[in-house]
C-alpha positions as a printed Julia matrix, in Angstrom:
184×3 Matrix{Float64}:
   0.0    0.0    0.0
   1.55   3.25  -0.7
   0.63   5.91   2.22
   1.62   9.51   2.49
   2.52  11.05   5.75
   2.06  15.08   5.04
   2.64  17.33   7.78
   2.62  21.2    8.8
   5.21  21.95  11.78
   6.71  24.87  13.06
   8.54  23.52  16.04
   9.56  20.3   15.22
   6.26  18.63  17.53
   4.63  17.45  14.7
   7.6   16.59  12.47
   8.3   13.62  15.13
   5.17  12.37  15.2
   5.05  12.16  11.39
   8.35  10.39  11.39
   6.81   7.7   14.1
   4.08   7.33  12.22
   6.08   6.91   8.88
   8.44   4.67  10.81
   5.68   2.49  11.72
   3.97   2.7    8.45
   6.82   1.3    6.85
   8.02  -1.39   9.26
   4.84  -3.1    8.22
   5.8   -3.24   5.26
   3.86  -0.44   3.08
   5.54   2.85   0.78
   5.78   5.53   3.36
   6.38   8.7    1.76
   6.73  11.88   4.2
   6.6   15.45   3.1
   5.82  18.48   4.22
   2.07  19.92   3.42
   3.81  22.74   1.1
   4.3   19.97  -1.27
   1.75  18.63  -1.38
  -1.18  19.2   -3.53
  -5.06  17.67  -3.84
  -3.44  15.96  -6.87
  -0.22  14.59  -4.75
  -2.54  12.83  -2.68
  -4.51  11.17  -4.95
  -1.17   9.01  -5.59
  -1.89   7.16  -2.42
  -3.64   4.93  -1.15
  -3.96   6.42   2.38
  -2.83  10.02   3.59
  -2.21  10.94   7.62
  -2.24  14.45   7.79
  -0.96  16.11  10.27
  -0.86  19.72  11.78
   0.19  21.83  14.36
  -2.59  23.86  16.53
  -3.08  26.75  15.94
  -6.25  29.26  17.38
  -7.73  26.17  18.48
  -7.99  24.57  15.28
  -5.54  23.21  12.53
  -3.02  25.25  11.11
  -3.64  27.16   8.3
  -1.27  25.16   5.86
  -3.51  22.13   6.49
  -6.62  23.42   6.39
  -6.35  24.48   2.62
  -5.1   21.64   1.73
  -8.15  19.56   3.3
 -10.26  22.69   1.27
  -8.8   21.61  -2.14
  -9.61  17.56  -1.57
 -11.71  16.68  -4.2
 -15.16  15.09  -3.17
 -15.07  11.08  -3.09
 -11.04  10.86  -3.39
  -9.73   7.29  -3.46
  -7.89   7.68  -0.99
  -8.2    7.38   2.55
  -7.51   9.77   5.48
  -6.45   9.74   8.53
  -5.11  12.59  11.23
  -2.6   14.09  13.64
  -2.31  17.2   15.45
   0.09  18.98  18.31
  -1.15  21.41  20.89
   0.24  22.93  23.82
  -2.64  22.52  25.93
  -2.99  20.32  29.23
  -3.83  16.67  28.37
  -7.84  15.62  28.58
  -7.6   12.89  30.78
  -6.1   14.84  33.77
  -9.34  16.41  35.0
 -12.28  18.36  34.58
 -10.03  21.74  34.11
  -7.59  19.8   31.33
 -10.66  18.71  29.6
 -12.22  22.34  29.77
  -8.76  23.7   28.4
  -8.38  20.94  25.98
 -11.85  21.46  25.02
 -11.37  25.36  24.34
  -8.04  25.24  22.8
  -7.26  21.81  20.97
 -10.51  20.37  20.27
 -10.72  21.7   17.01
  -8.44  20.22  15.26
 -10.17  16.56  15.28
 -13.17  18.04  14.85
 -12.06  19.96  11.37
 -10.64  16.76  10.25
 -13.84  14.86  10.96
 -16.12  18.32   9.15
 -13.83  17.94   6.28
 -14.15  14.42   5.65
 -17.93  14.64   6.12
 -18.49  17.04   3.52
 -15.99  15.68   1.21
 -17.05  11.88   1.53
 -13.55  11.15   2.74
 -13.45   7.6    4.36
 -11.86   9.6    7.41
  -9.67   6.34   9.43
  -9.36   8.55  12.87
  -7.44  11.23  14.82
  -4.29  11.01  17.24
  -3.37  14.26  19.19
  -1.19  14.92  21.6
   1.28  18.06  23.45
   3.9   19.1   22.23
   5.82  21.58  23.61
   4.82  24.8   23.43
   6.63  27.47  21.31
   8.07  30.97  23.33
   5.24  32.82  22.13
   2.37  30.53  23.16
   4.17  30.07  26.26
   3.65  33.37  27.05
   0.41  33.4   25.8
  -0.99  30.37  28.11
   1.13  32.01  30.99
  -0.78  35.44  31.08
  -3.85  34.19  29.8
  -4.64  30.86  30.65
  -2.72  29.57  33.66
  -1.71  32.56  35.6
  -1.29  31.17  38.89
   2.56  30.69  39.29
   2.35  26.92  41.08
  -0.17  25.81  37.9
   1.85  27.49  35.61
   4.97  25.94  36.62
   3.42  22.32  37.1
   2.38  22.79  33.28
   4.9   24.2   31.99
   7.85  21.5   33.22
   5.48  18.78  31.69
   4.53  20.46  28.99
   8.26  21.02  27.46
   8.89  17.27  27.6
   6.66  16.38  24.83
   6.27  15.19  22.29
   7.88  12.57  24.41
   8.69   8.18  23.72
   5.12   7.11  25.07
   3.31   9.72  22.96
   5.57   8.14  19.43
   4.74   5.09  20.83
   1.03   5.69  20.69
   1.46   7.7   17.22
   3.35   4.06  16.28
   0.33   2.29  18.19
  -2.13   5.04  15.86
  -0.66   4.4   12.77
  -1.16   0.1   13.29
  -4.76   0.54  13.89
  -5.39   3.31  11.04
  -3.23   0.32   8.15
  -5.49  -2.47  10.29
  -8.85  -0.31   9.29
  -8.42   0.69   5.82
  -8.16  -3.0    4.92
């Protein structure tokens, strides 16, 4: 199977998790190709036979970058899709706050991918997310807007610096099995 891993990253975050997941897509065995989403086009991606794209966040939603590209996928391509994103916000699973902040600024990025995919008739595979660390600017950002209480901020922002980190490639390795075991 021949399987495209496009990405958009700015930091490097989502650059490793492409190269886990094209690691993984080809030690089973399939064409891995891995590029970056400026070169790639709607007709680029009708070469494969699967595409994971992946993003940065950005506003709460997928960068930019990815977004046209998912804006220029013909309806009913051959193809199908699967994504990836990297945010700086708190993981979901730590508590009702993490899952209010993930909610308010990460949850758009799956939830573009699945939109897109909807209205295109894209046989859409699933989503992986997960931090990465956060560039100065958003630091700064989250720190005077979001977490402003110095013990929070400093409890996020150790954690958040260590990621993308092994056990998130591992489950963007553990993504990428299940997405080849579901197309078929």
């Amino acid at each position: 199977m021949k399987i495209l891993i496009a990405y958009y990253s700015e930091t490097g975050n989502t650059a490793q998790v492409a190269r886990a997941i094209g690691d993984e897509v080809a030690a089973q065995g399939h064409e891995a190709t891995l590029r970056e989403v400026g070169a790639v086009t709607a007709d680029t991606l009708g070469a494969y036979d699967l595409v994971f794209l992946g993003s940065a966040c950005h506003d709460a939603d997928l960068a930019r970058p990815v977004k046209r590209v998912l804006d220029r996928i013909p309806a009913s391509p051959s193809y199908k899709l699967a994504g990836f994103a990297t945010h700086s916000s708190l993981l979901p699973e730590g508590g009702d706050r993490q899952r209010e902040l993930y909610e308010r600024w990460a949850s758009g990025c799956p939830r573009s991918f699945r939109q897109a995919s909807q209205e295109k008739g894209i046989a859409f595979l699933g989503y992986f997310g997960c931090q990465g660390a956060p560039s100065p600017p958003i630091e700064q950002f989250i720190h005077s807007r979001i977490l402003t209480d110095e013990d929070e901020w400093a409890v996020y922002v150790e954690e958040a610096r260590k990621h993308p980190d092994e056990h998130d490639l591992c489950k963007a390795k553990e993504f990428a099995q299940q997405v080849i075991r579901d197309h078929g």
